[in-house]
Amino acid sequence: MEMTSGGEGEKKRIRLEFVSGTLTVTPEDGNMPPVLSHLTVKDERISAYRAAANDYAAILRICGACDIEVKDLARDYKILELNIHSPHTPRAHQQKALESWKKNKGRGIVAMPTGSGKTFLAALAMASIKRSTIVIVPTIDLLLQWEKNLREFFRMDVGMLGGGSHDIKDITVSTYDSAVLNMEFMGNRFGLAIYDECHHLPGEVNRKSASMCLAPYRLGLSATPEREDGGFEIMEKLLGPLVCRIHIHELEGSVLSPYITRRIPVILSAEEQERYTQARQKYISFVRRHNIDFSMKDAWSSFIILAARAPGGREALKGYLEQRSIARYGKSKLEAVWKILRNNPGERIIVFTADNDAAYAMGECFCLPVITHRTKAAERKEFLERFRSGEYPVLLTSKVLNEGVDVPEASIGIVVSGSGSTREHVQRLGRILRAKEGKQAVLYELVSDGTSEMSVSFRRRQHRAYGNYQYNEAPVKELPEETQTGER
Amino acid sequence: MLTKDLLRYHIAGKRIKPDLIDVKDSRLLYFAERLISLYEESISLRRKELDELLKVEINSKRDQKLAKGIVKVLDDRSEYSLAGETPFPALREKLFALSAEMIRNGKLPENMEKFRTESLANVLAGFPRGEVYGDLPENECLLRVRKTFPEELLERYNMELVRSLLLYSSRMEITAGGGEVQELRRVFKYLKFFRLLCRASSLPGKKKGDEEKFSFVIDGPAAILDNSVKYGLLLAGFFPAVCRLPEWEMRSEITLAEGKSHLLKIDHTSGLKCHFENMGAYIPEEIRLFAEYFREKSLFWHLTERSAFRKLPGGENIFADFTFEHSVTGRTFDLEIFHLWHKSRIEERLKSMEKGELKDYLLAVEKGCVKKDPVLSEKLSSSPSVLLFSNFPGVENVCKFLDKASADFLPEQKKKKHRK
């Protein structure tokens, strides 16, 4: 037999330990079984064999298949009695996703649109696997939301890591940042690891939250798992393959609200237009003079370096910032937002901006609550609760509410500015799609006419969620007020 | 530390060279002096007001990246806080309740400016300068700046530049020599504190009579499995300790962009100065307290500065955490402490002790290390050379342990004398 190196019939034995986010694999006779050699590395620093914690399941599987006895000192998670307490029953798409995931031995990624019940699917997976579980999320708002939902689903205390909390329990929710910091100490305490918005996982640092964890069961959740940088392969390696994909149109009108998207060109005032043109001229002529090609990687860094060194560079950078701020949150844009607020008094509205400056500029101008990463925890919680209850009908934000936060009552989204990212745009749309009786969701996209925002807007709408919908191309000033919520 | 956009370096072939500054350069010293004065005179100014003043200073320099970097180093030594007692959250709550009511009831004026200037003017009057978000970080006031001298600031800039590059590194290699072994031991204490691992080996002198040198490859536990920069922060934190050695060279692969690595090579001639003035400043609290309490409580045993540097057959060097000497018998013991994060070497150390490779060597092992291994637990519990502890070894337990170990090894006659 391949796995026996001693006398005939002598059983191979190994000892597994979890050490600093890795596994040490110690063969009893000192010789690593060849079937495990591709997963282990001899670490001379500690005179032992080391393996990645995320290969724990693979090692156990191989040992099981090859009759190698394992003394498992690594695993430190529990089997839990988990029952879901909820009036909801799984919907067909959730059942389908769960079955596909279980069929793949409890490993894999599920792609489902925002608002389609990913948290409930996660709870179903937890109740099915019945192991200590860690849920990893990208933001503090999601951390609080998951903690609340899981506590209610399972009627048990849920630990939190991040946002000032350091409390590890059998069910724990953590931010990606805190998981990276703590996984080397707690990576053996969970049998199931759930990665919400798992497209964040492949980042150089974030991936450590999965590679240093030995959880044999893994679930990745995202509305948009694809990445253009090859990161999807990393996700597959750490979580498993894409086991189920549900498209937005499959759920619209049943699980998700019917919706329309409206792109509204905003005409700059004559004064703004002149300032914009002048500022952009300074920036563009500098870029051309130095042959900076923005389709090349590192072009932006080159521009910044040249702006600091070359003559006219500072003016070019200043010009760039000025033209950007006019396009993103100039007076004409603010007036367009104001008009939409005035025309929709009974609605719950989320206003999205590309950056914090724009969000706070609007917050000051309209005297409205703003949530950014700078908002302190207590106010953040208060703003969200009051928005959910309807006490605050409008919430301004930059990017922190792009993902995951559950606000079923929100029916209008206004994208004042944003990047060219399809993912960001789809996620912003997702914020207003949670179904509610009689709800018709509308996503407004304000684009400063005749500025670089036009091409940015074109790029971010390249997704099937925007494929079959009509756009209102009329400038906001010409829109009759009563038709602001248009028809498909 | 410096942010990526403030890093100054140049690439020469496969090397990355940090653009260290001349800390004696009169123009830079003048700039540093002006900055320090500016900060000292700006106590109680708002951050954004200070930024405006700093802009003037920064714009006066040709190398703005350098100027901003020095400002960043100084700013990291400063403390800010919100000025005044304005209860912003409470004021905002009142304001937003009013604005929300007007939105809900469809009472927003057509002219958006009037909303602030007329509809909400009364409530807005309660906000300092009428700023609804006046408590954002840019509105915080400068509270104090740590006393810094111009040359010290420039030295610190150089150190931060190198450390900031090390954030993008997965491991470093140190060659050291020419110093007292106890200095190396201090370096090793830092290594342990930063939870890093190392492979240490001796390098014989090139010529006969040349001093022996030591080589250390330092990285984190999982670095052997991939070249992650996860340990970059720990390596950067640890590096200043190396600069305390009289002779050293550090080599590290720096990966600033994925797939592109360059070698950073720097040595004691760079003039980098360790800012851990008091080496105790970074020593974990429990170790400092232990040493203090031990000196107070122990009658016969005292902590020594003698080298706890041991060489194992095969060339590996190991360092204990403490060395104790008995004031009467002169007997010394080295004590090495094992916590959970480096427990994997316990058995190996025991074997070396059993083989007689480590004489007068004792181990203190955290109980959690053997929680799930009853065999090892039994082995350690029955060994006279091992002390098990829960969080950190207690002084009284260590004294008893040393007495017992000493008694076990001493000849009968000496034992009697010792008892007297």
Coordinates of N, CA, C and O in Angstrom, one line a residue, chain A residues 19 47 59 63 82 131 144 246 258 322 335:
Chain A
V19 N -2.1 25.6 14.2 CA -1.1 26.5 14.7 C -1.0 27.8 13.9 O -0.7 27.8 12.7
S47 N 10.8 22.6 12.4 CA 11.0 21.1 12.2 C 9.8 20.3 12.2 O 9.6 19.3 12.9
I59 N -7.3 17.1 3.5 CA -6.4 16.2 4.2 C -7.3 15.0 4.8 O -6.9 13.9 4.7
C63 N -7.0 11.1 3.9 CA -6.7 10.2 5.0 C -7.8 9.1 5.1 O -7.5 7.9 5.3
L82 N -29.2 23.5 15.9 CA -29.7 24.8 15.3 C -31.0 24.6 14.7 O -31.2 23.8 13.7
R131 N -23.1 23.2 12.7 CA -21.7 23.3 13.2 C -21.5 24.8 13.6 O -22.2 25.7 13.1
L144 N -23.9 44.3 12.0 CA -25.0 44.5 13.0 C -26.3 43.8 12.5 O -27.1 43.2 13.2
I246 N -29.0 32.6 -9.6 CA -30.4 33.0 -9.8 C -30.3 34.4 -10.4 O -29.6 35.3 -9.8
P258 N -41.1 45.1 -8.7 CA -40.9 45.6 -10.1 C -40.2 46.9 -10.0 O -40.3 47.6 -9.1
E322 N -11.5 70.1 -9.7 CA -12.6 71.0 -9.9 C -13.7 70.5 -10.9 O -14.9 70.5 -10.6
E335 N -29.8 70.7 -7.5 CA -31.2 71.1 -7.8 C -32.0 70.0 -8.3 O -33.2 69.8 -8.1

